[in-house]
mmCIF file with all atom_site columns, C-alpha atoms in Angstrom:
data_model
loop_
_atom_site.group_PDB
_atom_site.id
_atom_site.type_symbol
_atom_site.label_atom_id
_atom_site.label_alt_id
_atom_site.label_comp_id
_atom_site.label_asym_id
_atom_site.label_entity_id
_atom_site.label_seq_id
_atom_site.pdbx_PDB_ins_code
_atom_site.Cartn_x
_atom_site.Cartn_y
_atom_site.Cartn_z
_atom_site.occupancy
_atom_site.B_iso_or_equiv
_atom_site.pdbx_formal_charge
_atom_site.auth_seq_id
_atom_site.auth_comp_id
_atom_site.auth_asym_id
_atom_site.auth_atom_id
_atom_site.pdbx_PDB_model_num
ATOM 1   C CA . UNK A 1 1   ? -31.920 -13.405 93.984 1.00 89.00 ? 24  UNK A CA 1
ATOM 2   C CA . UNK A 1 2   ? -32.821 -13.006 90.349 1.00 94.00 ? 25  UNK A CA 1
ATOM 3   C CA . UNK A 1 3   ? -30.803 -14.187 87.656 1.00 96.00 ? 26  UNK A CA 1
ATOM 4   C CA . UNK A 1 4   ? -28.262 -11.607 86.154 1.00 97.00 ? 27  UNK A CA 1
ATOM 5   C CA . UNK A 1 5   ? -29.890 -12.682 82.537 1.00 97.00 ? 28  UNK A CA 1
ATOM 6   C CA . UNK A 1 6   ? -33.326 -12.040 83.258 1.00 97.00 ? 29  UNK A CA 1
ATOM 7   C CA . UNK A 1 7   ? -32.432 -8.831  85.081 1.00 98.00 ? 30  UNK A CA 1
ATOM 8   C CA . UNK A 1 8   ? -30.672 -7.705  81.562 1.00 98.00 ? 31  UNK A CA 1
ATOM 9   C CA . UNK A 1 9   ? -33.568 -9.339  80.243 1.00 98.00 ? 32  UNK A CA 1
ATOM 10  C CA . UNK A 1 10  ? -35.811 -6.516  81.727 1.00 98.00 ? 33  UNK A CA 1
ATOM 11  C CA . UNK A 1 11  ? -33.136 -4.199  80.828 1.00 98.00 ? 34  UNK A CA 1
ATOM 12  C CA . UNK A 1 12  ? -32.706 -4.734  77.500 1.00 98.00 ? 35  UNK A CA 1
ATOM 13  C CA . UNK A 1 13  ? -37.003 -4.148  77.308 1.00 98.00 ? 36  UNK A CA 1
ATOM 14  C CA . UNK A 1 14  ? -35.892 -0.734  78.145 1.00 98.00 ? 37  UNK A CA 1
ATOM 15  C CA . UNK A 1 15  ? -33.310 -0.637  75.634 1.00 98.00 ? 38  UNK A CA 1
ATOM 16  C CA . UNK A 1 16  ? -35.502 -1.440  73.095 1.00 98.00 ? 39  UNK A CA 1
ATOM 17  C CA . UNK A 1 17  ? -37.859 1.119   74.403 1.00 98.00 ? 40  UNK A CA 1
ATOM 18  C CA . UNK A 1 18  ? -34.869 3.467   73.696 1.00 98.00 ? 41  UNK A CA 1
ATOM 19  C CA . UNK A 1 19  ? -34.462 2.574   70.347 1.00 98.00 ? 42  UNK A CA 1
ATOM 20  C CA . UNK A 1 20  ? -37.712 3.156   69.751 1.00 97.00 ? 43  UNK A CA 1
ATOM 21  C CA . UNK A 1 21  ? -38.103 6.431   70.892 1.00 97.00 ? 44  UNK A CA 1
ATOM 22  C CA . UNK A 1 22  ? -34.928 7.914   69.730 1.00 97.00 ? 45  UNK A CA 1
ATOM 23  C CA . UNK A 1 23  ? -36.127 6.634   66.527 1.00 94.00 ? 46  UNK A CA 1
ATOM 24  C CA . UNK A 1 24  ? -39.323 8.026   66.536 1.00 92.00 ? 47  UNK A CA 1
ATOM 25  C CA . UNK A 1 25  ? -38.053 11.474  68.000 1.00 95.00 ? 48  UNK A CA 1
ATOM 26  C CA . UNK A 1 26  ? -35.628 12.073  65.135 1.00 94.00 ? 49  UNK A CA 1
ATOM 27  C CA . UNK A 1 27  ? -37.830 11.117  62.526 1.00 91.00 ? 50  UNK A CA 1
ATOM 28  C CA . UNK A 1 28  ? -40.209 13.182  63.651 1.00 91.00 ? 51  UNK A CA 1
ATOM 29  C CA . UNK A 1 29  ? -38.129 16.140  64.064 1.00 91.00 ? 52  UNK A CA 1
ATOM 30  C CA . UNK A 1 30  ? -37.387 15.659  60.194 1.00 88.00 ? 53  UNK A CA 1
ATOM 31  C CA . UNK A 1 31  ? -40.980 15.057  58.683 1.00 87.00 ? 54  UNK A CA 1
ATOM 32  C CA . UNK A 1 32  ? -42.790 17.248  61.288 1.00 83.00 ? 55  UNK A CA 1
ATOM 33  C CA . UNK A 1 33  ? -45.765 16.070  63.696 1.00 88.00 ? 56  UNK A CA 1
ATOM 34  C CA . UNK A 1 34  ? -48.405 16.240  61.166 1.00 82.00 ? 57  UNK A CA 1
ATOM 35  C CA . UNK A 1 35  ? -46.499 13.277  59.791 1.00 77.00 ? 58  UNK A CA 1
ATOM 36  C CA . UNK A 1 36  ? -46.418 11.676  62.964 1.00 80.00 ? 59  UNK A CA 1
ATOM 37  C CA . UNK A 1 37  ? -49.880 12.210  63.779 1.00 84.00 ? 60  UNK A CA 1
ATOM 38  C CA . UNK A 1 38  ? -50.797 10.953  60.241 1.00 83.00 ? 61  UNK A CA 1
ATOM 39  C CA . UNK A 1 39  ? -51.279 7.833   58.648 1.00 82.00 ? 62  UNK A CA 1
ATOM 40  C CA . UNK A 1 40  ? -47.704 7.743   56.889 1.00 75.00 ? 63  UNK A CA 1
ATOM 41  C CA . UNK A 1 41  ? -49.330 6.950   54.052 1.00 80.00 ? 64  UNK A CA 1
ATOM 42  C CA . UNK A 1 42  ? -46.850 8.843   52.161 1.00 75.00 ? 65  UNK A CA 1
ATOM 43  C CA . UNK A 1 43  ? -43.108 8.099   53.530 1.00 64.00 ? 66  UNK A CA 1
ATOM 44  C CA . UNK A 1 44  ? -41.338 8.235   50.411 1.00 65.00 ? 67  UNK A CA 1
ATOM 45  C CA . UNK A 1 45  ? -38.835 11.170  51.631 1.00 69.00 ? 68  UNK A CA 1
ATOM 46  C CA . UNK A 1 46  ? -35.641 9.338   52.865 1.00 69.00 ? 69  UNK A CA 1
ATOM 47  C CA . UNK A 1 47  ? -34.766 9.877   56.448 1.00 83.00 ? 70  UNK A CA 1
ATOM 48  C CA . UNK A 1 48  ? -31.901 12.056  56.790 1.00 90.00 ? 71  UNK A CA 1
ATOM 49  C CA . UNK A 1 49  ? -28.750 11.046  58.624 1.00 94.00 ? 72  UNK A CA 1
ATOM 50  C CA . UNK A 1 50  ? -29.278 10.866  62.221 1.00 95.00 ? 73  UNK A CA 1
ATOM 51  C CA . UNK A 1 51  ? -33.325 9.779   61.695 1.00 94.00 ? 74  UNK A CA 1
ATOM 52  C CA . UNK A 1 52  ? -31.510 6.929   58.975 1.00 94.00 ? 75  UNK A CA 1
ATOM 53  C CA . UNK A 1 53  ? -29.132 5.938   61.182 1.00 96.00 ? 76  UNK A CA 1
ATOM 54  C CA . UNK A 1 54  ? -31.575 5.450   64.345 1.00 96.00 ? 77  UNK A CA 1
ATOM 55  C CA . UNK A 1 55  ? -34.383 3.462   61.906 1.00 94.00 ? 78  UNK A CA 1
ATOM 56  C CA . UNK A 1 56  ? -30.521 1.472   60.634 1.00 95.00 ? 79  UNK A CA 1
ATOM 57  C CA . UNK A 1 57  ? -29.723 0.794   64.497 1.00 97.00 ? 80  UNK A CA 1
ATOM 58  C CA . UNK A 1 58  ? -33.242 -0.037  65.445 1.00 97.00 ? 81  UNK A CA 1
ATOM 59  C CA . UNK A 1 59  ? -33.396 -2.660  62.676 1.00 97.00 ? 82  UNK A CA 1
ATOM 60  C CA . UNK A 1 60  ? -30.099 -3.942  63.618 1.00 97.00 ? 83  UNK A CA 1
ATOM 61  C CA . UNK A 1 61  ? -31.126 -4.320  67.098 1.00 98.00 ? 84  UNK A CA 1
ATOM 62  C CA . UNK A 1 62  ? -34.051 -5.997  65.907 1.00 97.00 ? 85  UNK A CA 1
ATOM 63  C CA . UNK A 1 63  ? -32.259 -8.816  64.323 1.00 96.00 ? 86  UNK A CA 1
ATOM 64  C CA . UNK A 1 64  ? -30.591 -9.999  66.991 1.00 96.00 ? 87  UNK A CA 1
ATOM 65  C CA . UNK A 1 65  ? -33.115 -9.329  70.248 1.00 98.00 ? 88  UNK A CA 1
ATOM 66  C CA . UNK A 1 66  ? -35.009 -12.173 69.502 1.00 98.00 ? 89  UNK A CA 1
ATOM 67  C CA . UNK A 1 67  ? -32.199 -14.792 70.195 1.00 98.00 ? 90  UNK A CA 1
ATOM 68  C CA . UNK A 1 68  ? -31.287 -12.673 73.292 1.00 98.00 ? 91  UNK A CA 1
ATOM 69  C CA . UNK A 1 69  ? -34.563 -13.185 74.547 1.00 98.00 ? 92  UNK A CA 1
ATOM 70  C CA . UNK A 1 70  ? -35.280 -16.932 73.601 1.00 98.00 ? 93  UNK A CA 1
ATOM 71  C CA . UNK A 1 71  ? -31.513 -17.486 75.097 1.00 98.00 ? 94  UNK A CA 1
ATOM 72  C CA . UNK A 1 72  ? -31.845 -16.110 78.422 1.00 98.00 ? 95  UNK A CA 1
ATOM 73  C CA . UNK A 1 73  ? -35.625 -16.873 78.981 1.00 98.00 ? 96  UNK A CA 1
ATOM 74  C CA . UNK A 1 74  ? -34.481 -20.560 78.196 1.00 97.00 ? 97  UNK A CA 1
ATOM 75  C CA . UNK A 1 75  ? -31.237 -20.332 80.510 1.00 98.00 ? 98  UNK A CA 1
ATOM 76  C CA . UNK A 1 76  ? -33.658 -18.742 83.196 1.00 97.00 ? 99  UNK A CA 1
ATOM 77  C CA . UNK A 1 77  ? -36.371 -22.294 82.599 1.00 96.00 ? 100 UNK A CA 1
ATOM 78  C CA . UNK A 1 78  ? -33.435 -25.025 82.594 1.00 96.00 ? 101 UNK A CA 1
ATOM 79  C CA . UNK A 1 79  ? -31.691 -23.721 85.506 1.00 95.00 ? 102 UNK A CA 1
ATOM 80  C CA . UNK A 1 80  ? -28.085 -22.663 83.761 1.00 96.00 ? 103 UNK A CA 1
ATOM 81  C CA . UNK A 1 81  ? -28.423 -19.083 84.353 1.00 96.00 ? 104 UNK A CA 1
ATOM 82  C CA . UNK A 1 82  ? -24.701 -17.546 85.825 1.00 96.00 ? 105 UNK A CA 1
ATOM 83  C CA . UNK A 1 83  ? -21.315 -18.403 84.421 1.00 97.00 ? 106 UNK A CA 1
ATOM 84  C CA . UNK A 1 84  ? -20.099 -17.895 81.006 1.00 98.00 ? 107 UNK A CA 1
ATOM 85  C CA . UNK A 1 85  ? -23.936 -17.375 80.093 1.00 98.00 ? 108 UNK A CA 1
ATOM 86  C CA . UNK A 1 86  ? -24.368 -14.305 82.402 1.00 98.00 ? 109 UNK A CA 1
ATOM 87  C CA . UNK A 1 87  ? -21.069 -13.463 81.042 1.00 98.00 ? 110 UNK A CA 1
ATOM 88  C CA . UNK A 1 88  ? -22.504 -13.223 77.450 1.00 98.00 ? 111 UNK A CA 1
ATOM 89  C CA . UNK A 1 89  ? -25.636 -11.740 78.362 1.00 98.00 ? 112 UNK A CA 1
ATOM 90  C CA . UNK A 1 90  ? -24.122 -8.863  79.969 1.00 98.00 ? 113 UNK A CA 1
ATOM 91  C CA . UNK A 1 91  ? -21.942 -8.862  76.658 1.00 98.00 ? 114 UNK A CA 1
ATOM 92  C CA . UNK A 1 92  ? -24.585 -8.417  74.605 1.00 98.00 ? 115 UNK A CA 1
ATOM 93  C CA . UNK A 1 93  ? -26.236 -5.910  76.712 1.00 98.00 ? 116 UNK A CA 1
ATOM 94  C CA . UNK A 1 94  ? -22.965 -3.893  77.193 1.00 98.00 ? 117 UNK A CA 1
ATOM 95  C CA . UNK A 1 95  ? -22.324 -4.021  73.170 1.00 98.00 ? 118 UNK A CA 1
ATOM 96  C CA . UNK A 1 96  ? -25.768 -3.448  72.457 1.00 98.00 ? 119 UNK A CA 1
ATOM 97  C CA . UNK A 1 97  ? -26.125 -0.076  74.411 1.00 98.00 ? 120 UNK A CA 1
ATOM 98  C CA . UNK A 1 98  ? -22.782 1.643   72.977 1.00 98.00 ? 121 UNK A CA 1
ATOM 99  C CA . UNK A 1 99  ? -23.736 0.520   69.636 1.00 98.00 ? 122 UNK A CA 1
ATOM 100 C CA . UNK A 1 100 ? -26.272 3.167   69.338 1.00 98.00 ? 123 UNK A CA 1
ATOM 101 C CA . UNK A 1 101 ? -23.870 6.253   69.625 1.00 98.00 ? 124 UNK A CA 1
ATOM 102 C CA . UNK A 1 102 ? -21.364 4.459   67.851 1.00 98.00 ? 125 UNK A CA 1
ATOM 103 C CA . UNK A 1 103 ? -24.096 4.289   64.526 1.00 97.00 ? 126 UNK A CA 1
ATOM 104 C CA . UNK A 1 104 ? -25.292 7.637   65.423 1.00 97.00 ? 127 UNK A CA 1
ATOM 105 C CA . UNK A 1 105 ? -21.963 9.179   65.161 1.00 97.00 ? 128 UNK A CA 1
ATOM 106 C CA . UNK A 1 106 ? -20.970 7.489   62.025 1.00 96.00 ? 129 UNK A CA 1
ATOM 107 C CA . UNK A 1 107 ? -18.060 5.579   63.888 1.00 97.00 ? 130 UNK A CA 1
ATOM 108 C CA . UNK A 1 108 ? -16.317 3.189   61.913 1.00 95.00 ? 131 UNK A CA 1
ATOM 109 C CA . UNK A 1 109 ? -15.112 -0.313  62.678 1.00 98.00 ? 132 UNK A CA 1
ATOM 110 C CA . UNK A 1 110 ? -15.626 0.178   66.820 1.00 98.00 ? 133 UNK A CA 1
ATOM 111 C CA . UNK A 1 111 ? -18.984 -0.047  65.321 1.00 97.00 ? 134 UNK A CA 1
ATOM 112 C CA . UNK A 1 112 ? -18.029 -3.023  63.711 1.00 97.00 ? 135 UNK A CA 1
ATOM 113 C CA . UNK A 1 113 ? -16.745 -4.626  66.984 1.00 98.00 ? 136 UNK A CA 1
ATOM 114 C CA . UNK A 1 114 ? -19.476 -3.564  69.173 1.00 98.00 ? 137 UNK A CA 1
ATOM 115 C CA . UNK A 1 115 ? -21.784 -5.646  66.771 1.00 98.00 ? 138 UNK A CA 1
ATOM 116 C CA . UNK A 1 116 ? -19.117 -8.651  66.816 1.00 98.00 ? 139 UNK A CA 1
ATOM 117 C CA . UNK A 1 117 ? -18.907 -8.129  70.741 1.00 98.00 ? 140 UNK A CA 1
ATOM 118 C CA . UNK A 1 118 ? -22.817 -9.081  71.373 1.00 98.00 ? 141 UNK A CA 1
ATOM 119 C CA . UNK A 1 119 ? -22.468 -12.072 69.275 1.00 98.00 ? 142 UNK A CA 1
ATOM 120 C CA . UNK A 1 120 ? -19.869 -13.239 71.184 1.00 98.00 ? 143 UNK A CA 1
ATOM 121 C CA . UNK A 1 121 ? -21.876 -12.488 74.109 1.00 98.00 ? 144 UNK A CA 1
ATOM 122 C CA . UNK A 1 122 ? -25.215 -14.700 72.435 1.00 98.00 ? 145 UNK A CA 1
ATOM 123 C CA . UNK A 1 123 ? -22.688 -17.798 71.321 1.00 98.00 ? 146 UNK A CA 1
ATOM 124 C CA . UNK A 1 124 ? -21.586 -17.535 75.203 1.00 98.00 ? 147 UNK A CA 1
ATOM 125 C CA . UNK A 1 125 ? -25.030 -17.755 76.346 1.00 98.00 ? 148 UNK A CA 1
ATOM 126 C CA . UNK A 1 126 ? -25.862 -20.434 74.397 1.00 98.00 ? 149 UNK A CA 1
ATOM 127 C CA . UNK A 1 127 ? -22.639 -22.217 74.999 1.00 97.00 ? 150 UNK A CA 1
ATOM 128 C CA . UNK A 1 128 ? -24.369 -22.438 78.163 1.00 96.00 ? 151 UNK A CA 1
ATOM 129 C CA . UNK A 1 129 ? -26.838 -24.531 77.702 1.00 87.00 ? 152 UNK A CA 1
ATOM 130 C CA . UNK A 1 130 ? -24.433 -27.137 76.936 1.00 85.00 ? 153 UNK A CA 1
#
């Protein structure tokens, strides 16, 4: 049976994917498809609040996917997957995914704690390795 952190692992590739997208599609709603189709050369125009908010969550996502990734490849390779690191993985996975409606919505605070949540969930994963 596979690990529970490399199956969020997998997971959170489609997460990402998400991100991406939801990005891409709101943007892209705003500036039009000849600026999507174009060389961007010219992106000066802010994004307006839900494109803004997406490119905002997709950054923030950003910052902290790499230590995900390095955390539960490297509990996967020394053998310590399950516990309190599957624990945090799922965590982080769970606090990750509600965090985009939270930002899109403009929620306050539960935003805040979503974002505190998943790095609980990393510190637990790499409490594991100890």
């Amino acid at each position: 049976m596979m690990p529970v952190e490399l199956i969020l692992l997998g997971a959170s590739t489609v997460l990402l994917f998400v991100h991406i997208m939801l990005q891409g599609q709101l943007a892209t709603r705003e500036r039009g498809l000849d600026w999507n189709a174009g060389p961007r050369d010219d992106e000066t125009r802010p994004l307006g609040t839900y494109a803004g908010r997406a490119a905002r969550a997709l950054a923030n996502f950003q910052e902290t996917y790499p230590a995900f990734v390095a955390l539960a490849l490297g509990l996967a390779v020394t053998g310590h997957t399950g516990g309190v690191g599957a624990i945090g993985a799922g965590l982080w996975f769970a606090a990750r995914l509600v965090y985009i409606p939270l930002y899109l919505f403009g929620i306050r605070y539960i935003r805040s704690l979503s974002w505190l949540a998943s790095i609980l969930g990393l510190l637990l994963m790499l409490i594991r390795f100890f």
